[in-house]
Each structure stands twice: as C-alpha cells, then as structure tokens.
Coordinates of C-alpha atoms (C1' of nucleotides) in Angstrom, one line a residue:
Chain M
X1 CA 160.0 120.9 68.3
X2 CA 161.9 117.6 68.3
X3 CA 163.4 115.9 70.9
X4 CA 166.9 117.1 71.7
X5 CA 167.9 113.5 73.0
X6 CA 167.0 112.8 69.6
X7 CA 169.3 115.1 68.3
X8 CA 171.6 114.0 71.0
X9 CA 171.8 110.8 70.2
X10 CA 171.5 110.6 66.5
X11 CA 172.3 113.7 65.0
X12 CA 173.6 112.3 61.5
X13 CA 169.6 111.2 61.4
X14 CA 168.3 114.7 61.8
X15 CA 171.1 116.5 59.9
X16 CA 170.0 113.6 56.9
X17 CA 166.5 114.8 57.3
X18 CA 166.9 118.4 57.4
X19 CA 168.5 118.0 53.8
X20 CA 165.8 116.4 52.7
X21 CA 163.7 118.9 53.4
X22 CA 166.4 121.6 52.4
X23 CA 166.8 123.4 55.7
X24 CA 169.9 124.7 57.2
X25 CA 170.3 123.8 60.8
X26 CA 173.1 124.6 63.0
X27 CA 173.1 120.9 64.5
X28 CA 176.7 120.7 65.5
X29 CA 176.2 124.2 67.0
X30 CA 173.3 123.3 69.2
X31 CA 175.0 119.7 70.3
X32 CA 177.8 122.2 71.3
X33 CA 175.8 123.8 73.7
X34 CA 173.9 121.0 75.3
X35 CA 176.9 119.6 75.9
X36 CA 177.9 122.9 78.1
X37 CA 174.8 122.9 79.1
X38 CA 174.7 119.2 81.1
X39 CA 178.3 120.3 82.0
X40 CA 177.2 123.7 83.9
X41 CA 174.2 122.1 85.5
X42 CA 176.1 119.0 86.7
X43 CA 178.1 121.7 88.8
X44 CA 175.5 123.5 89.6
X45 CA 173.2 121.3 91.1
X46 CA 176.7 119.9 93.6
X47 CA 176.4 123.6 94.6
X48 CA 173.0 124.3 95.4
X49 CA 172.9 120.4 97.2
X50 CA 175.5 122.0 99.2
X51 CA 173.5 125.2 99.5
X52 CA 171.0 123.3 100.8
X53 CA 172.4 121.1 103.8
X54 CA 174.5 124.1 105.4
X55 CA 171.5 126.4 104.9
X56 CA 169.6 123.9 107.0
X57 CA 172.6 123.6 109.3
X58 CA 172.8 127.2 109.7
X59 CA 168.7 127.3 110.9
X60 CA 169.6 124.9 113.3
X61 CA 172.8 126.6 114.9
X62 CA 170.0 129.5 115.0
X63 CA 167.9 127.5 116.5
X64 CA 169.8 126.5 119.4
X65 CA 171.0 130.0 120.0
X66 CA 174.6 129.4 118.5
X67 CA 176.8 131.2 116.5
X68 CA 176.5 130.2 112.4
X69 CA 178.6 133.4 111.3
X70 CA 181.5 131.8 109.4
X71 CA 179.2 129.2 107.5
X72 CA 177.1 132.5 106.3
X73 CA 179.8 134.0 105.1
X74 CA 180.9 130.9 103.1
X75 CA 177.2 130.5 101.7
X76 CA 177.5 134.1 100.7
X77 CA 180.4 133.3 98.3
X78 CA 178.6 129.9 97.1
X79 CA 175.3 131.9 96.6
X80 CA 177.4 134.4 94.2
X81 CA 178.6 131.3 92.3
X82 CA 175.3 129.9 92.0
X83 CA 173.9 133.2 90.8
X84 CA 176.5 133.8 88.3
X85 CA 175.7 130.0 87.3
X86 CA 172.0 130.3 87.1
X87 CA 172.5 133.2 84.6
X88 CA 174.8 131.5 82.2
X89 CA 172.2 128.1 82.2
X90 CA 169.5 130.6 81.6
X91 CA 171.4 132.2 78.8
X92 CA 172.7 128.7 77.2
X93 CA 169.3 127.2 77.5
X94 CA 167.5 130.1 76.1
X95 CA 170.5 130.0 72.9
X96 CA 169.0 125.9 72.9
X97 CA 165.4 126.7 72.6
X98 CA 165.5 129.5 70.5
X99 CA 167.4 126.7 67.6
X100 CA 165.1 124.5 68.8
X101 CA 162.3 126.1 67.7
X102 CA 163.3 126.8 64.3
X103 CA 164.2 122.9 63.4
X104 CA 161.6 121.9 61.5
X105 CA 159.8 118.5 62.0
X106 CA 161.7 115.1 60.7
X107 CA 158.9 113.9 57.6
X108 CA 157.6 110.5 58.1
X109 CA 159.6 107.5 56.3
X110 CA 156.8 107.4 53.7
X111 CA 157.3 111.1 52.4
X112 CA 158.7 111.0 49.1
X113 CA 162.0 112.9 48.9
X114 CA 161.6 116.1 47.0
X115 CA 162.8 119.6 46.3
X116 CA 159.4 121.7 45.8
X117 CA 155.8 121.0 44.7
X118 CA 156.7 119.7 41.4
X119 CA 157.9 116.6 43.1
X120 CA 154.5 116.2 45.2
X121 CA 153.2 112.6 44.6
X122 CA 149.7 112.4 43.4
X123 CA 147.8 109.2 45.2
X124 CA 144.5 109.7 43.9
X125 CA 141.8 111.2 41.7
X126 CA 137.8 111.3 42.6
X127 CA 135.5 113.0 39.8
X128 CA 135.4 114.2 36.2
X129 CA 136.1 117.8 35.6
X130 CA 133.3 119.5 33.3
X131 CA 133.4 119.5 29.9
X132 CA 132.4 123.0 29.0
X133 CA 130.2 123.3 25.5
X134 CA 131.0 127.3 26.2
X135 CA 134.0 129.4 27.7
X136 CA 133.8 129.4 31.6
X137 CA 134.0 132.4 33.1
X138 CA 136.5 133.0 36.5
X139 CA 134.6 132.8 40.1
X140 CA 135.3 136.5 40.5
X141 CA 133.7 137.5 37.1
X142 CA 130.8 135.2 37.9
X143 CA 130.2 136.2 41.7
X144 CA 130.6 140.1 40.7
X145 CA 128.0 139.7 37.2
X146 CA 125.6 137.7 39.5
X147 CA 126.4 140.5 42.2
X148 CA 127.0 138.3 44.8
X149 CA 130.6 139.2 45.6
X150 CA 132.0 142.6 45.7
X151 CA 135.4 142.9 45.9
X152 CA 135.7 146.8 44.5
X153 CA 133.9 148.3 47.3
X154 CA 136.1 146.2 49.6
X155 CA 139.0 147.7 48.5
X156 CA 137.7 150.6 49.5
X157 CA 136.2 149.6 53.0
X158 CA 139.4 148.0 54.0
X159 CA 142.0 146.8 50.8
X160 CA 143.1 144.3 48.7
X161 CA 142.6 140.8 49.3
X162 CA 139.3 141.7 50.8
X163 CA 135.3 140.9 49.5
X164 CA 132.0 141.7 50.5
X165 CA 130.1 138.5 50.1
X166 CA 126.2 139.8 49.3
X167 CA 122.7 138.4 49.3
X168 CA 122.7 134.9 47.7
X169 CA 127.0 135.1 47.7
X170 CA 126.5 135.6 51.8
X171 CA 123.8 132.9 51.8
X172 CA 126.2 130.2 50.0
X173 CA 129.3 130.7 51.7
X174 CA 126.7 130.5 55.1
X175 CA 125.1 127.5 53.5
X176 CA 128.5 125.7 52.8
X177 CA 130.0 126.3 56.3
X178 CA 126.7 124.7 57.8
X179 CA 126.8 121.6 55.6
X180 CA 130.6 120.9 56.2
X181 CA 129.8 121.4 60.2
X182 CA 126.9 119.5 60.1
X183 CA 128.7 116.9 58.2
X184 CA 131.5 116.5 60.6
X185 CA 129.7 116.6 63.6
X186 CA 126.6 114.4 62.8
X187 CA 128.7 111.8 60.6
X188 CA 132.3 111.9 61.5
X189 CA 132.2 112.3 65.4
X190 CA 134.0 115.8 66.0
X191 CA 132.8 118.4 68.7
X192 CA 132.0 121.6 67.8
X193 CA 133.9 124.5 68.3
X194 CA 134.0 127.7 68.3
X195 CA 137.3 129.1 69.0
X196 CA 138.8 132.8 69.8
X197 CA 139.9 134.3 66.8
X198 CA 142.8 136.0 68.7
X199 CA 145.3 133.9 70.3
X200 CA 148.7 134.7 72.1
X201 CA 152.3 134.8 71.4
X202 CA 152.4 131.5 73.8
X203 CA 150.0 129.7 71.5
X204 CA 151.6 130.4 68.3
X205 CA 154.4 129.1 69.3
X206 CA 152.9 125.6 70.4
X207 CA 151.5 125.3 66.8
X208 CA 154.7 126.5 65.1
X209 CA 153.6 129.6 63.5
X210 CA 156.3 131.4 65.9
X211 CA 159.1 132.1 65.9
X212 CA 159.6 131.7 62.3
X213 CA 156.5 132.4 61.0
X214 CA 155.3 135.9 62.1
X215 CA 155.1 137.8 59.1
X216 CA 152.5 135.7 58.1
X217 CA 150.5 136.9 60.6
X218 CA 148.1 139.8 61.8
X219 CA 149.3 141.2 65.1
X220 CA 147.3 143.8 67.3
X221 CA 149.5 146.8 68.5
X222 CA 150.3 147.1 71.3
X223 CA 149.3 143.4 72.6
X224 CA 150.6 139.9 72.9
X225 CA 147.6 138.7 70.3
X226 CA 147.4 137.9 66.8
X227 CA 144.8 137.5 64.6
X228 CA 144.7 133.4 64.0
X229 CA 145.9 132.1 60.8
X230 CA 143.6 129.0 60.8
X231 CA 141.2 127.3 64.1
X232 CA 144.6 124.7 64.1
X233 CA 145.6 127.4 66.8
X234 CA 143.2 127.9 69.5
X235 CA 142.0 124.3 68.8
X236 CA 145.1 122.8 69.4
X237 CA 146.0 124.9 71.9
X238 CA 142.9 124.2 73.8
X239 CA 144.4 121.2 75.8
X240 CA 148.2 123.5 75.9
X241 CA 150.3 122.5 79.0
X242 CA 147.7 119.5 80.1
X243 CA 147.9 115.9 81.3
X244 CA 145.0 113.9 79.4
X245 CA 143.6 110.8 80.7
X246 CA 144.5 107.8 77.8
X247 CA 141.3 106.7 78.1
X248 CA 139.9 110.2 76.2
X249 CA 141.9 109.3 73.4
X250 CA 141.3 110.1 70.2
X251 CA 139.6 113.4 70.4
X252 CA 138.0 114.8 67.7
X253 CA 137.3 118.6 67.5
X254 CA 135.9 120.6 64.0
X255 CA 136.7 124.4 64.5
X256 CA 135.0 126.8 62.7
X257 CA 136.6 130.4 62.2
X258 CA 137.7 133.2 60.1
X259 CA 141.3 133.0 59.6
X260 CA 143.4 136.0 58.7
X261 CA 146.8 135.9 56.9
X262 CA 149.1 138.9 56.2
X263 CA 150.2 137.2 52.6
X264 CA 153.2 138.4 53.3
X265 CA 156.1 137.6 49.4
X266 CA 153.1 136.8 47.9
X267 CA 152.1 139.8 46.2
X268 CA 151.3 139.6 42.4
X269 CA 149.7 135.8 43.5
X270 CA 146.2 135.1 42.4
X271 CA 145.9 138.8 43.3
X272 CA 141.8 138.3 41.7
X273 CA 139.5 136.3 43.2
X274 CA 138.6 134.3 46.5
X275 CA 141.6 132.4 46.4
X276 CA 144.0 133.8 48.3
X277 CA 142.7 136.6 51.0
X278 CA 143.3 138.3 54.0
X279 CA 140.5 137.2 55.6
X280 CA 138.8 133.8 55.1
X281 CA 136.8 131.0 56.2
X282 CA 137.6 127.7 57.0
X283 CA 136.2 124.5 58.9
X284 CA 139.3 122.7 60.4
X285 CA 139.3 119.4 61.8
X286 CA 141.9 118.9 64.6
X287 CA 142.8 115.5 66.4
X288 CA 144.7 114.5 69.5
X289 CA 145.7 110.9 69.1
X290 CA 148.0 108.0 70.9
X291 CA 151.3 108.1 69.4
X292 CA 150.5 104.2 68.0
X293 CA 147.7 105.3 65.2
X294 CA 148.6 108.8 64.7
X295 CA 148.6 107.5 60.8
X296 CA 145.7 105.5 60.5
X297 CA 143.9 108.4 62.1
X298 CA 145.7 110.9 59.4
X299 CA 144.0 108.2 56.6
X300 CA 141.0 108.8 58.7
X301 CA 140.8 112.7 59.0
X302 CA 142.0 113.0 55.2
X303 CA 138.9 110.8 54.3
X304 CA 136.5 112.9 56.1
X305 CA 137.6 116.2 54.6
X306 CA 137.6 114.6 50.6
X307 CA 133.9 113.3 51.7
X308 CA 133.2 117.1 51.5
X309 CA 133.9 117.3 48.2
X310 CA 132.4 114.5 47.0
X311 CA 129.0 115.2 48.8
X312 CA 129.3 118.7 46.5
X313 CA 130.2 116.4 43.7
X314 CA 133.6 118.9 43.1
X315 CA 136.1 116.7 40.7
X316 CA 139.4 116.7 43.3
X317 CA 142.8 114.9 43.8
X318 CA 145.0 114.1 46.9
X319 CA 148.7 114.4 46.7
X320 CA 151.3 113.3 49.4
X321 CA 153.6 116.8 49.9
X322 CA 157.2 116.1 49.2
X323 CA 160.2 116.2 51.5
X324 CA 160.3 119.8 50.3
X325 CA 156.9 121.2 50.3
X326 CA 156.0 119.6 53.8
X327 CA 155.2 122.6 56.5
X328 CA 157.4 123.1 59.2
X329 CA 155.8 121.6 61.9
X330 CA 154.3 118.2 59.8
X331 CA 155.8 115.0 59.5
X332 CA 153.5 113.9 56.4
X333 CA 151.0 115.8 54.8
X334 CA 148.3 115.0 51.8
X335 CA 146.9 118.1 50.1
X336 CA 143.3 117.6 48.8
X337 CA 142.9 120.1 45.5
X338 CA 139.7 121.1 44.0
X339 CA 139.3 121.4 40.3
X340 CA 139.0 124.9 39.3
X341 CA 138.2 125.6 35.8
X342 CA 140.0 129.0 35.4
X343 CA 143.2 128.3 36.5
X344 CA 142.6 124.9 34.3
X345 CA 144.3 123.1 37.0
X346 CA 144.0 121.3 40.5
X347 CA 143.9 123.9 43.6
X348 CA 144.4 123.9 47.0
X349 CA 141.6 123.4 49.0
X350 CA 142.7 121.1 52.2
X351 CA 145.6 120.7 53.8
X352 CA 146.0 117.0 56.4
X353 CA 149.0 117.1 58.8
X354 CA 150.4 114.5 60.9
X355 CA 152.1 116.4 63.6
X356 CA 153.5 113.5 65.6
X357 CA 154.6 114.8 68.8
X358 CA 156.5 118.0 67.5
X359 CA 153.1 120.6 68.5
X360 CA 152.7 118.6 71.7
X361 CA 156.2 119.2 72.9
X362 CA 156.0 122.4 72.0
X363 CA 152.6 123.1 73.8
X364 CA 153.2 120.6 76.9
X365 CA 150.4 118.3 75.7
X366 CA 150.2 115.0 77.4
X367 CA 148.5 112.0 78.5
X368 CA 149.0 109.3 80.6
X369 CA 148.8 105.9 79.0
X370 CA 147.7 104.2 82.3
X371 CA 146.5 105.4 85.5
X372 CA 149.6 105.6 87.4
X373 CA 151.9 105.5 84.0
X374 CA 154.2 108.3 83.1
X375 CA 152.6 111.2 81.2
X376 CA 153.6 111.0 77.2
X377 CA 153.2 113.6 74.3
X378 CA 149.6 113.5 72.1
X379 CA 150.2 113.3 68.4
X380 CA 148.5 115.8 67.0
X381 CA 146.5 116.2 63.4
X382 CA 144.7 118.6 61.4
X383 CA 143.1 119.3 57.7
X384 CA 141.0 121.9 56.6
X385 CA 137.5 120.2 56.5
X386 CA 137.9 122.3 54.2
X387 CA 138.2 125.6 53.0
X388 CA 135.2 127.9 52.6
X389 CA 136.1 130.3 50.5
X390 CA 137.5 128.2 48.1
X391 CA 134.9 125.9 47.7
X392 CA 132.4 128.5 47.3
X393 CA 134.8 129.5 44.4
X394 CA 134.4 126.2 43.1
X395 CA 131.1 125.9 43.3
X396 CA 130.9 128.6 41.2
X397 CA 133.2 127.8 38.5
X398 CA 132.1 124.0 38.2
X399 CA 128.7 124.6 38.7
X400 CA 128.3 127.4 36.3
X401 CA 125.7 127.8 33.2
X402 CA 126.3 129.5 29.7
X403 CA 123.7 131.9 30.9
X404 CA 125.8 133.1 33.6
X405 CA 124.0 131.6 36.3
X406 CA 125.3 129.1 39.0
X407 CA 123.5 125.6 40.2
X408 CA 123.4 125.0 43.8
X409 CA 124.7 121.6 44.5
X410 CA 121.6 119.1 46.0
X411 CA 123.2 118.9 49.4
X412 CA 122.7 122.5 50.1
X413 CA 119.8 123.4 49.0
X414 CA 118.3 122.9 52.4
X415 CA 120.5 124.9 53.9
X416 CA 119.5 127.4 50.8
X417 CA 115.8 127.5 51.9
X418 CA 115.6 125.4 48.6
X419 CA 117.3 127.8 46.4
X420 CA 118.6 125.8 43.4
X421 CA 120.4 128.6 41.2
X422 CA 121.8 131.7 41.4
X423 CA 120.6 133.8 38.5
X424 CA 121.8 136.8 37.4
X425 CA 119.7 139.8 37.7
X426 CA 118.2 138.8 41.0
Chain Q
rG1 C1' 138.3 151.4 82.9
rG2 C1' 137.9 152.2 88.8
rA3 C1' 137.9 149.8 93.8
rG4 C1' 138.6 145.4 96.6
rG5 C1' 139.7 140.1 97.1
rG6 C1' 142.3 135.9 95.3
rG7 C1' 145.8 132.3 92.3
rU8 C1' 149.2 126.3 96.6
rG9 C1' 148.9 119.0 94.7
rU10 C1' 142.5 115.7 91.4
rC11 C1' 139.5 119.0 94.1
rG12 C1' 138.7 121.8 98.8
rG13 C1' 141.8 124.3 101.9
rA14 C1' 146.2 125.3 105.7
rG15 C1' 150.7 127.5 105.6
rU16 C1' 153.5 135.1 106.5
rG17 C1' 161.6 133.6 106.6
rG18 C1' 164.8 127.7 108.3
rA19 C1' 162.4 120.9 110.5
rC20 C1' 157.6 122.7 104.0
rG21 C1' 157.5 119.5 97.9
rA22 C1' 154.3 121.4 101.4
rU23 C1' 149.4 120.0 107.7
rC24 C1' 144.6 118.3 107.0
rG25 C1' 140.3 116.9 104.4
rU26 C1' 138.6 114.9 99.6
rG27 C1' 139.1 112.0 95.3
rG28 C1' 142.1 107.7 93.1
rC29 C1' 144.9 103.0 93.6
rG30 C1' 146.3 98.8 96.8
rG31 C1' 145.4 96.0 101.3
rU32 C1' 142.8 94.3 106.0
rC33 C1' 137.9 93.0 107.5
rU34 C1' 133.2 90.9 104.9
rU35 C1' 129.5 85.6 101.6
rG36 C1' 129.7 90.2 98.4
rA37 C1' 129.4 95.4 98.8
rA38 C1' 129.3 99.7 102.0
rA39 C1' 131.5 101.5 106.4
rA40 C1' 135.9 101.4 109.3
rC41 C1' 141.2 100.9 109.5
rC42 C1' 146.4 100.7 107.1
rG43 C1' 149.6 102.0 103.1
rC44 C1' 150.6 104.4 98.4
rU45 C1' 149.2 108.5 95.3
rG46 C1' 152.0 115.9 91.4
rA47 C1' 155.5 117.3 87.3
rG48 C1' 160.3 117.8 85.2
rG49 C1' 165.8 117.3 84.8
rC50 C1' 170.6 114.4 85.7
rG51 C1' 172.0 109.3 87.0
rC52 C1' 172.9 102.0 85.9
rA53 C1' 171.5 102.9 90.8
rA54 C1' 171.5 105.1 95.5
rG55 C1' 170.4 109.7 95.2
rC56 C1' 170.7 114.9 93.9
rC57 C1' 168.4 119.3 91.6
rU58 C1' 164.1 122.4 90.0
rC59 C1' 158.9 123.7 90.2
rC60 C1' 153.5 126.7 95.4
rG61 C1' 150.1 132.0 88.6
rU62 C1' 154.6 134.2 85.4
rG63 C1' 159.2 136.9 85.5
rG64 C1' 162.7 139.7 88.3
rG65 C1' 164.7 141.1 93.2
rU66 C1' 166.1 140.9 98.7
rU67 C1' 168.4 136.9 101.9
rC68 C1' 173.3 132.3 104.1
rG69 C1' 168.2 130.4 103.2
rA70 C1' 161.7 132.3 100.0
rA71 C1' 155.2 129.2 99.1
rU72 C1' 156.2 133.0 102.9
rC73 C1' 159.2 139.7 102.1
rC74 C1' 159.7 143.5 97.7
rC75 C1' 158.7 144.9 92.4
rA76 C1' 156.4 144.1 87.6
rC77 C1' 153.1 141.4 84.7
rC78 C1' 149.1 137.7 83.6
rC79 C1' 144.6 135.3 85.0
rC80 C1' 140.2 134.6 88.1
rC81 C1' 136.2 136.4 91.5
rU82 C1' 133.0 140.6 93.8
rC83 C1' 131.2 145.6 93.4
rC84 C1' 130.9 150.1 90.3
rG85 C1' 131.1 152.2 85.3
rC86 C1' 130.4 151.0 80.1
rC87 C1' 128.6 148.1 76.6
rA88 C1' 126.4 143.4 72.8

RNA sequence: GGAGGGGUGUCGGAGUGGACGAUCGUGGCGGUCUUGAAAACCGCUGAGGCGCAAGCCUCCGUGGGUUCGAAUCCCACCCCCUCCGCCA
C-alpha cells in the first residue's frame, strides 16, 4: 500500500510510475475522494467537539439536580447528524482503501523500464552449464525411470500438478531442504521457522496476495484461511500490527513450508514435471530492516540464496525484473534462475524482493527508531532461499549420467547417509 | 465439540452510564539527594488523524446497536484460560 500523502502530494509521480509498470489506476478518482474525505471529517470532528462539551454540560446540570431537557433535545438532532456523517466517512474511506489496495508498489529508481520479461536485465552469470556427450533426459522421465517420483498415481490420489516423491526421490528433496536450512541458519544468521501453513484473510492482505490476488490461492470452505502461497506470509505477518524496538533491527527469519498455489490461467504451462505444482516446497528467507539499508540488505539476502546454488555447484544467473515483470507489492526484484537442461534455458528458481514500506503499511509493522521517537514502517524483504522442488529438478537434470542414473552433489551426501548416486533399479 | 471464566496502557490490575484516554502498582526516561551506585522523593512516559500552532477528533479484543452521552448496557464474531469430551 503506498502512502496516500504520497499520492496526495505528488500524484503525476505515481501516475508516471504506474505506466511504467503498465497498470491502470484510478488516481484522479481516489484524489477525488480524499479530498471529500478531509472535507467530511473537518465537519465532523466540529460536531462531535460540540457533542462533547454539552454532553458534559448536560451530566453536570444532572448533577446538580437541574433541568438539561432542551440541550438533549438539541444533542438528539446533532447525534443524527453525526450518525448520518460517520456512515458516509465509513463508506468514502472504505471506497479509499479498497483503491488503495490494488495500487501496486512504485519500483525503485534503479529498475529498468520494461514492458514484460523479455526486457528483464541480466546482471550476472555463476557456472558452466554441462556439456552433454549424450541426450539428457527431462527430470520427470529421470525421477519416474529411477522411480523416485510418481506423478501418475498422484493424479489419481489427488490431480494434476501433484507427485509422490518416493524412497531416494523423498530422501533428496528431505536432504536439500536440510542443507539450505542448515546453511542459512548456521552461516547466514536467520532464525528458524516454522510457520502455519494456513493463514487468514487479514494476513493476506498485509503481504499483498489480497485483494487482487485470490484466485491464486487455495481457500478452505467455509473459513477465513487459505492455504499459504509461500512462508513470505505467516513470516511476514509474524510481527503484523507491532511496534519493534530499532535496536532489533535487522531481523533475519528462514521459513520453511509447503506452499500451495491454485495455478490459476496457467493451464497448458510446464503441465510435466516438478516445475510448476500445486503443492511445493520452499525455504524462504524474510527480513525486516530500517528503511536506510533496505538495499544493501536486498544485495545481502540475494547473495545468500545464489550461495545455495553454488554450494550444489548448479550453473545460474541473476536478472533485475523489469518495470513490467516486478510483483505487485516489490519495489525491485532480482530473479535467480537455475540452468535446466530440458527446457535448454535459465529457470526460475528464486525470487528477492525489496518491499520498502508497502507490506508494513499494509500489516501495521513498525519500529521506533529511538526510545521515545515516533514509531516508523519496517521495510521488508524476501527471496526464496530457494526453491525445493526446483532444485531437486535440477539436480536431477544437471547431475544426470548416460546410464540414467543421478550424482548426488558433495554437500549432501551427509545429509544422504553418504548416498552418492541414485541408480536406477534400486 | 460442551460448560464456565476472561480480553483495559510495557506488564500487573482497578474501573458496571457523565468529572475516565482511563485510579493504582510496575517497568522505562529525566531530575533531586549521594564520592559513585542503590534506596527514597519529584516530574515525564500508549497509538493514530487534522492543524503552522494552540488545540480538536478517534481508539479500552473486533464489528454492529441502545443513549443527549458507552471501557461500562445489548447483539454477533474472534482470541485466550480452566474443566470435560476427542484426538497426534
């Protein structure tokens, strides 16, 4: 949510960046009703001052045993104003919020300017893809002839966009999860946590996946909850509608959880394999940072997810989203992409968001510079630290032998009981 | 799921229709005293909105309602605690 003295005071600055980012936003629209807005309440609040002094006149007539009948009478009328004008502010400022809400974030003055992903900016490259002497098969040929992923009898459990992960399959995907905690806990500083995997209409909104976003989303009938898209949620919601103390600042928190995502105009998309599910896992790294290094802490948290990958030694590169591509609620964002051997091309793997202070307004998340000091919105960040599923795909692909077996990469074989290949037959 | 109790400021805990944005204690900050510290004493100490300011308005779990006036009365919902049931 930006600020609507922002949007007060500068709207040609937010109606420039909304066309950057190609959104439609009804600017003039919501500047119209502010401006009724501070109008009505102006009036309102000369009423209810007025309320207030002959309501405390009238105790003390009653007080003294003297007649307050005509100044009742005249409140009467003033409380039916006062009424009527407590309904239309409630109306107008529910009309602002509800625009409010869908205005996406303003991108950072270092975004490049861009329509879609084509115009995504690559900033760097780490690792050689493989030179194959044979054809490489796909993950989900590999992980079904090895019979470590079954994605038929999944179907049938439950759908599409579903797998059974099985034997050494469930052990890697366990293994990689560990590793990646492990990492970002021991190394990088982040607490661990281990979130709900169901949060409330209330906290989807303070991340931005609501209002715009909910069919997206899984929601349970019958009940304010949704399945979570990614940890982002309950992890950033943690500290929702809280006054910090500045001196906790930055806090580091790695989430761990299964994220589910309804997929929703994406069907006919990398409809085989791990890529794009229902139901995934993912280790997310979530900050909450002073306003004055939210930046230098997105370098930061976009440098410990890409350590990852190079631990697994998995050839990736890091692109800065364009204007266009950004997500709704980022101000900048760097995708890290995996190279995956079937699709002969870079995929998504990590996603590193700047928030600024958009989340925090929306989720009431403050701290207080200085004892004493007025409170101030968090910026918050998150990246995937990174995607499980994924990279247990990659593993696969890049790690793959002409025999149809798969290599397990050194820094998990201790959290493979010393497994070092998957081979098939076994 | 059933029965009962409860949600008030950092925390504890008063307050059952008007002088309560809220007694008191506690914690925090500042000061007096002291060689220093502790103790004692004095003062300050929630959030938000509008305003240059003075000041005004809103907020006592959330949302409605009654009333000239609500922390206080009524209704609904949420959350917490205790007991029972059921489970992992």
């Amino acid at each position: 949510m930006l600020d609507i003295r922002l949007i007060r005071s500068n709207p040609d600055l937010v109606k420039e960046a909304m066309a950057k980012r190609g959104a439609e936003v009804p600017v003039d629209e919501l500047l119209d009703l502010d401006a009724q807005r501070r109008s009505l309440l102006t009036e309102l609040e000369q009423k209810k001052a007025q309320r207030n002094s002959v309501s405390e006149k009238i105790g003390h007539l009653r007080k003294a045993k003297e007649n307050a009948d005509h100044l009742i009478a005249e409140m009467k009328e003033l409380s039916e104003e006062i009424k009527e004008g407590d309904n239309q502010l409630r109306e107008l400022e529910q009309k602002i919020r509800d625009i409010l809400l869908i205005i996406p974030n303003i991108p950072h003055s270092s975004v490049p300017v861009g329509k879609d992903d084509s115009e995504n900016v690559e900033v760097r490259r780490w690792g050689e893809a493989r030179e194959f002497p044979f054809e490489p098969k796909p993950h989900w040929d590999l992980g079904v002839d090895l019979g470590i992923i079954d994605f038929e009898r999944a179907g049938k459990v439950t759908g599409a966009r579903f797998a059974f992960m099985k034997g050494l399959g469930a052990r890697l995907e366990r293994a990689v999860v560990n590793f990646m905690l492990d990492l970002h806990i021991n190394e990088h500083g982040y607490l661990e946590i281990l979130p709900p995997y169901m949060a409330n209409g209330d906290s989807m909104t303070g991340t931005g996946q609501l209002p715009k976003f909910a069919e997206d989303m899984f929601k349970l009938e019958g009940e304010d909850y949704y399945l979570i898209p990614t940890a982002e949620v309950p992890v950033t919601n943690y500290y929702k509608g809280e006054i910090l103390d500045g001196s906790q600042l930055p806090i580091y928190m790695v989430g761990f959880s299964p994220c589910f995502r309804a997929e929703a105009g994406s069907a006919g998309r990398d409809t085989r394999g791990l890529v794009r599910m229902h139901q995934f896992h993912k280790v997310e790294l979530v900050k909450f940072v002073h306003p004055d290094n939210s930046y230098d802490e997105l370098e930061k948290l976009t440098a410990n997810a890409e350590e990852v990958l190079r631990r697994l030694e998995l050839p990736y590169r890091v692109v800065t989203l364009c204007t266009g591509d950004t997500g709704f609620s980022s101000a900048k964002t760097y995708d890290i992409e995996v190279w995956m051997p079937s699709y002969d091309r870079f995929v998504e793997i990590s996603s590193c968001s700047n928030f600024e202070a958009f989340q925090a307004r929306r989720a009431e998340i403050r701290f207080r510079p200085e004892p004493g000091a007025k409170p101030e919105y968090v910026h918050t960040l998150n990246g995937s630290g990174v995607a499980v599923g994924r990279t247990v795909a990659a593993i696969l692909e890049n790690y793959q032998e002409a025999d149809g077996s798969v290599t397990i990469p050194e820094v998990l074989r201790p959290y493979m009981g010393g497994v070092e290949k998957i081979a098939p037959g076994k």
